CSV table of C-alpha atoms in Angstrom, one decimal:
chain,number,residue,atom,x,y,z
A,1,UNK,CA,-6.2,-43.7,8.4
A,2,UNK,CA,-8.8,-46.5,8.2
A,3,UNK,CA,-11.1,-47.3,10.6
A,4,UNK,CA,-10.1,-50.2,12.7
A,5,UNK,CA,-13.1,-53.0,12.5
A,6,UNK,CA,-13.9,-54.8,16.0
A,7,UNK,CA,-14.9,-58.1,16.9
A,8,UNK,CA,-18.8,-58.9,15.1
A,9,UNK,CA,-18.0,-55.9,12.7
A,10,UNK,CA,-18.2,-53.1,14.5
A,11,UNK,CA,-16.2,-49.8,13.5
A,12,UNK,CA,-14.4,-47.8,16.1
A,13,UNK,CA,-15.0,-44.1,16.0
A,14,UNK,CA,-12.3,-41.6,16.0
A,15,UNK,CA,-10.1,-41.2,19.4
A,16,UNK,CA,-10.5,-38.3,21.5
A,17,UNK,CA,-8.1,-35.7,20.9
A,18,UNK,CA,-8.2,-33.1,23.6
A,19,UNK,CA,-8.0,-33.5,27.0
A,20,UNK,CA,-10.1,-31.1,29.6
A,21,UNK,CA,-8.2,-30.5,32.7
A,22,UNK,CA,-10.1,-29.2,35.7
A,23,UNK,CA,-9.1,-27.4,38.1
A,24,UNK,CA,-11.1,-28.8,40.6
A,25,UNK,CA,-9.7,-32.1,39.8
A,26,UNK,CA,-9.6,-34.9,37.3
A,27,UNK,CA,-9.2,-34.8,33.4
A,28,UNK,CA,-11.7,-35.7,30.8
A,29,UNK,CA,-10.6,-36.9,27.3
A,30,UNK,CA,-12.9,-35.5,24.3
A,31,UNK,CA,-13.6,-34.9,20.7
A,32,UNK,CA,-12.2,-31.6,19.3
A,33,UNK,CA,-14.8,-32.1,16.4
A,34,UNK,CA,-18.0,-32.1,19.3
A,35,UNK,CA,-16.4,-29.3,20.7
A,36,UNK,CA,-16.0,-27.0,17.7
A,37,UNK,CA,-19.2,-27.7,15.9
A,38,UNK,CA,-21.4,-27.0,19.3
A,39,UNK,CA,-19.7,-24.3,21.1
A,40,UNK,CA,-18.3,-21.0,19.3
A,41,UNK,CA,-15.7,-20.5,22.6
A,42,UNK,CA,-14.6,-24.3,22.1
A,43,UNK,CA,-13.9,-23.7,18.3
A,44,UNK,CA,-11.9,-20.6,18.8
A,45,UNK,CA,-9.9,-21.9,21.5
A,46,UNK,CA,-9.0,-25.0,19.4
A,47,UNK,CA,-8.3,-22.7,16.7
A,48,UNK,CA,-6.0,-20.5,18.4
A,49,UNK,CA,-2.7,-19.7,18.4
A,50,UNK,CA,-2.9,-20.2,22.1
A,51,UNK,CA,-1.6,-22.9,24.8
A,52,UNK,CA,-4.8,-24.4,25.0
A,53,UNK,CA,-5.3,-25.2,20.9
A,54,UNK,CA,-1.5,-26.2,20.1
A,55,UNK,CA,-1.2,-28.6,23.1
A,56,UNK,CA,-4.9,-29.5,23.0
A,57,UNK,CA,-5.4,-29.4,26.7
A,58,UNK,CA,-7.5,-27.0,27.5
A,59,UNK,CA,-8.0,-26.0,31.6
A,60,UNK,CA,-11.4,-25.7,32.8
A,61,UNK,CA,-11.4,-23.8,35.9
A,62,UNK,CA,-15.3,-22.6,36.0
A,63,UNK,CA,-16.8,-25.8,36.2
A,64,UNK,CA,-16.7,-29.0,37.7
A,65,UNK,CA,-15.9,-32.9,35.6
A,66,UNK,CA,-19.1,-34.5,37.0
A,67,UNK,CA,-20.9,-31.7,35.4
A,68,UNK,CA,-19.4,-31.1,32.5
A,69,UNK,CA,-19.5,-34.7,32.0
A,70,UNK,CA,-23.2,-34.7,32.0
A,71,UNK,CA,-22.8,-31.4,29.7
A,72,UNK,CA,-20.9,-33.0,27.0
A,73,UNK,CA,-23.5,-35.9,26.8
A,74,UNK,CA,-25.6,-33.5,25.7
A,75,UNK,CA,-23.4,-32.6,22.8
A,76,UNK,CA,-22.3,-36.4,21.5
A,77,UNK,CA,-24.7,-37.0,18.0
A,78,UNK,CA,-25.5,-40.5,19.7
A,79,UNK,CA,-26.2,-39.8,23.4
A,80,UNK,CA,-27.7,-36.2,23.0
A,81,UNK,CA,-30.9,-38.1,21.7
A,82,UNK,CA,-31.7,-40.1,25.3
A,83,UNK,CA,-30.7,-37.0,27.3
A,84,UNK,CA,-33.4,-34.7,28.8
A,85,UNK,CA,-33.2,-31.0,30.7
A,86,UNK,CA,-35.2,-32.0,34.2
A,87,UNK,CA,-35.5,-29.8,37.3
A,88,UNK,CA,-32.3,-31.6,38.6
A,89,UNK,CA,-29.7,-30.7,36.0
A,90,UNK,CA,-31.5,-27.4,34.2
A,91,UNK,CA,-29.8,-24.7,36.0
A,92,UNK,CA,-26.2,-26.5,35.8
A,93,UNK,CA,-26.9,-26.8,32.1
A,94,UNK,CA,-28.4,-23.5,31.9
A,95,UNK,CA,-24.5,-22.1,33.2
A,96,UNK,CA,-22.4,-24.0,30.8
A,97,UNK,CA,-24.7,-24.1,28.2
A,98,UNK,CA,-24.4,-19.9,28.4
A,99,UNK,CA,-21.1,-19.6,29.1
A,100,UNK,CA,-19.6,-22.2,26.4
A,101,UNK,CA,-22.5,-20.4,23.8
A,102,UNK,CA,-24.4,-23.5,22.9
A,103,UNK,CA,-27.7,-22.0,22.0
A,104,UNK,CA,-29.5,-25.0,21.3
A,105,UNK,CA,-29.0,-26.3,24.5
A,106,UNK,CA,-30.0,-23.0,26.4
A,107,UNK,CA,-33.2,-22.6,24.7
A,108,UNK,CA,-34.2,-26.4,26.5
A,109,UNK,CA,-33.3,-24.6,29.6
A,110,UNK,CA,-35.4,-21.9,29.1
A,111,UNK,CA,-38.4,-24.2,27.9
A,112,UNK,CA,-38.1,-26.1,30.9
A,113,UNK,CA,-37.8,-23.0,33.1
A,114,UNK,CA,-41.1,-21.3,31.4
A,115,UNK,CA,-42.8,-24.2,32.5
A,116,UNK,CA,-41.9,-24.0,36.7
A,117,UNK,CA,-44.3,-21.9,39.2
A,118,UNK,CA,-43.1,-18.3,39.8
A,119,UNK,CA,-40.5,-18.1,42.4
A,120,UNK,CA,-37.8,-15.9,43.4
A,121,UNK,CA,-34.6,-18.0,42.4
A,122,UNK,CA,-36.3,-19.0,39.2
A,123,UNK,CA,-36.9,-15.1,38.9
A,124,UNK,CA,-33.0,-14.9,39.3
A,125,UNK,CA,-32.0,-17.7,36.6
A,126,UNK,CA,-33.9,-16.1,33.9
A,127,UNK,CA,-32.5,-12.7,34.6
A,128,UNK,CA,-29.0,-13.7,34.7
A,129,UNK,CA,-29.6,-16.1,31.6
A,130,UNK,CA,-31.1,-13.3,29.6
A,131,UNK,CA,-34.1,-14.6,29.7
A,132,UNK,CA,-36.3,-11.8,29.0
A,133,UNK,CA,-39.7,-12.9,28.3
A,134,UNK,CA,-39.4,-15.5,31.1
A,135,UNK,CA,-38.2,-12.5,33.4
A,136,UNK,CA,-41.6,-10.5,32.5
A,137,UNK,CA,-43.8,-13.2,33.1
A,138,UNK,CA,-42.3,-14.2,36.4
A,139,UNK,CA,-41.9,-10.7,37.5
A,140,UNK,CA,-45.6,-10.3,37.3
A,141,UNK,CA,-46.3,-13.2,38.7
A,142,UNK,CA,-44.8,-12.4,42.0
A,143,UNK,CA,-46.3,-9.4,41.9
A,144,UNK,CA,-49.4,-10.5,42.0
A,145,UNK,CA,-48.8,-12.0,45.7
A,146,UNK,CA,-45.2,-11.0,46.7
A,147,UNK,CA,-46.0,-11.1,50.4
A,148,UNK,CA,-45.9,-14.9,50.0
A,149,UNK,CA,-42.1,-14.9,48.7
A,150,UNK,CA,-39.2,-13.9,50.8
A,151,UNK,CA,-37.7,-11.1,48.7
A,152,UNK,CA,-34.2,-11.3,51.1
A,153,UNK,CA,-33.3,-13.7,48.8
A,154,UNK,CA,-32.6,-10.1,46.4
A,155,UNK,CA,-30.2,-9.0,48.7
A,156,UNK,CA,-27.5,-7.7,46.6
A,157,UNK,CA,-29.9,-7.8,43.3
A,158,UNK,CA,-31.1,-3.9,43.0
A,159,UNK,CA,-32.7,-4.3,39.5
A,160,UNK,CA,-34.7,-7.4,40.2
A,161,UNK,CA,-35.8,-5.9,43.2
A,162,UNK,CA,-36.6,-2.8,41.5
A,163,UNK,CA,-38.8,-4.2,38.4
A,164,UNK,CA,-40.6,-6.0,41.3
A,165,UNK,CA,-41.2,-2.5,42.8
A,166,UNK,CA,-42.0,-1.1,39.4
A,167,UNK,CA,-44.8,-4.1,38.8
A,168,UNK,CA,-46.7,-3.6,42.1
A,169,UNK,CA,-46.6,-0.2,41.6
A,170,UNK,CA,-48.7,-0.8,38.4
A,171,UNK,CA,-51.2,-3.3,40.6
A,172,UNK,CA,-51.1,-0.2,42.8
A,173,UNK,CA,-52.8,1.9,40.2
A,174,UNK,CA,-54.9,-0.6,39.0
A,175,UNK,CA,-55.8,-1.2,42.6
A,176,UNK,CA,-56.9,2.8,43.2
A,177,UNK,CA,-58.9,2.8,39.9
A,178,UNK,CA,-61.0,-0.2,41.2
A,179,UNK,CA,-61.1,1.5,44.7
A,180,UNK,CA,-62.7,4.7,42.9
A,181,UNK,CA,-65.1,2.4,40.3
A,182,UNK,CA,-66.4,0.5,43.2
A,183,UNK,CA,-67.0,3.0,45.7
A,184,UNK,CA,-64.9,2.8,48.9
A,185,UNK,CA,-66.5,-0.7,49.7
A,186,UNK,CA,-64.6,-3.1,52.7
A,187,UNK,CA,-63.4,-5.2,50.4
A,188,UNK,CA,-61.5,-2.3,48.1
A,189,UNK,CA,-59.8,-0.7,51.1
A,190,UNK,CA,-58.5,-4.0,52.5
A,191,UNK,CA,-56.9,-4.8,49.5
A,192,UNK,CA,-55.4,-1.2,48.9
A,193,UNK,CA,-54.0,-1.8,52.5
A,194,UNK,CA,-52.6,-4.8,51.5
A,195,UNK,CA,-51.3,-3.6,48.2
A,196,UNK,CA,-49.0,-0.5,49.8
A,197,UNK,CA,-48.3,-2.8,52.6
A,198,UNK,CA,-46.8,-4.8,50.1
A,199,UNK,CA,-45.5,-1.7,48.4
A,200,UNK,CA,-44.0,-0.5,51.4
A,201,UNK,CA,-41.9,-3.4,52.4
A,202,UNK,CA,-40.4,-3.5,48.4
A,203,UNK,CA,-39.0,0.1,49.1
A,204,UNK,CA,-37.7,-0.7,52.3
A,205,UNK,CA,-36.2,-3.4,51.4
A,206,UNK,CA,-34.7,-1.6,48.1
A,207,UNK,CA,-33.5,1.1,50.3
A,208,UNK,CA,-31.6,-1.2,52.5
A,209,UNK,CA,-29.6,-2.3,49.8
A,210,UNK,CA,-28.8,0.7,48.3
A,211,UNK,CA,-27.6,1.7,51.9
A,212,UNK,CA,-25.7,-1.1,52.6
A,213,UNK,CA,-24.2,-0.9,48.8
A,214,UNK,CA,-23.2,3.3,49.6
A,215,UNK,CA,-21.4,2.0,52.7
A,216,UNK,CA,-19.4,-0.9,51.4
A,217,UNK,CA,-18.3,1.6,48.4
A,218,UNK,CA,-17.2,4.6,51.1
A,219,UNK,CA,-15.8,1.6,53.5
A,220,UNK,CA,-13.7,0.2,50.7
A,221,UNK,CA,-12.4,3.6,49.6
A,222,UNK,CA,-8.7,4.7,50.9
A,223,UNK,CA,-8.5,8.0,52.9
A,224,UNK,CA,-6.5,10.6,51.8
């Protein structure tokens, strides 16, 4: 079909041709085309043989239309030039960007979160974003002065909490070999004090969890 010219010349684009239906209310009309070349999950629903590609509605029950919204702004040829990955919308972006497979627009993310301060929650994001050189950096950061961060936040996180372990345990050592070079001097054994108070409280806090994770697991079991 031809391209239907509007007043002072302009062309208007192709029509949206899918519809988004979320489940937390509202509908949002969009471009198949966007959808298939930016996302691999996209393409193969539109592809399918299934509800969602023959009646092109697809449900979206994981997220919400304000964000996706914002999401698929990113992905328009026109509009994705003005947007920008900030501290406000990273970590939404950073969810649907991973679970929709849009590389591109995950590896902003991860620029953007390689440049924040080491914190626990931003500890968190890169771990469950894959982001493993982001991880290491922040996982040694923290180390460096854990007793500053409130490591409850790892509740129910067992292998963060554990590579945190496993890092000041390496300060640890590093700590003992500088205790030995310099001689037993005040300021060695205050820090080595410090170090396995630190130490200390990371186990306990590690054995907590694995406690409270045996429990729910023998609570949730049905007798015989």
């Amino acid at each position: 079909t031809k391209k239907q010219r509007l007043a002072g010349g302009a062309v208007e684009g192709p029509k949206p041709d899918v519809a988004l239906v979320f489940s937390k209310g509202g509908e949002l009309l969009v471009h198949s085309q966007v959808l298939s070349l930016a996302s691999p999950v996209f393409a193969a629903m539109l592809a399918s043989d299934m509800q969602e590609g023959q009646g092109q509605r697809i449900e979206v029950t994981q997220f919400d239309k304000i964000d996706f919204e914002q999401f698929y702004e990113f992905l328009l040829p026109a509009s994705s030039r003005c947007m920008k990955v900030s501290e406000s919308n990273f970590e939404m972006l950073c969810a649907l960007s991973d679970y929709y497979q849009v590389d591109a627009l995950k590896c902003e993310c991860a620029e953007l979160l390689r440049t924040l301060d080491a914190s626990i929650p931003c500890l968190l994001l890169a771990h469950r974003y894959g982001f493993e050189d982001i991880y290491a950096k922040f996982t040694k950061n923290l180390a460096h002065d854990i007793h500053k961060h409130d490591i409850g936040q790892l509740e129910g996180h067992s292998k963060v909490l554990m590579d945190l372990m496993t890092q000041v345990q390496k300060m640890h050592i590093v700590m003992d070999r500088l205790f030995a070079v310099g001689g037993g001097g005040f300021s060695f054994r205050k820090a080595r004090r410090s170090e396995w108070s630190v130490l200390r409280h990371v186990r306990e806090r590690l054995q907590q969890q694995q406690s409270s994770s045996s429990e729910d697991s023998s609570g949730s079991e049905d007798p015989e």
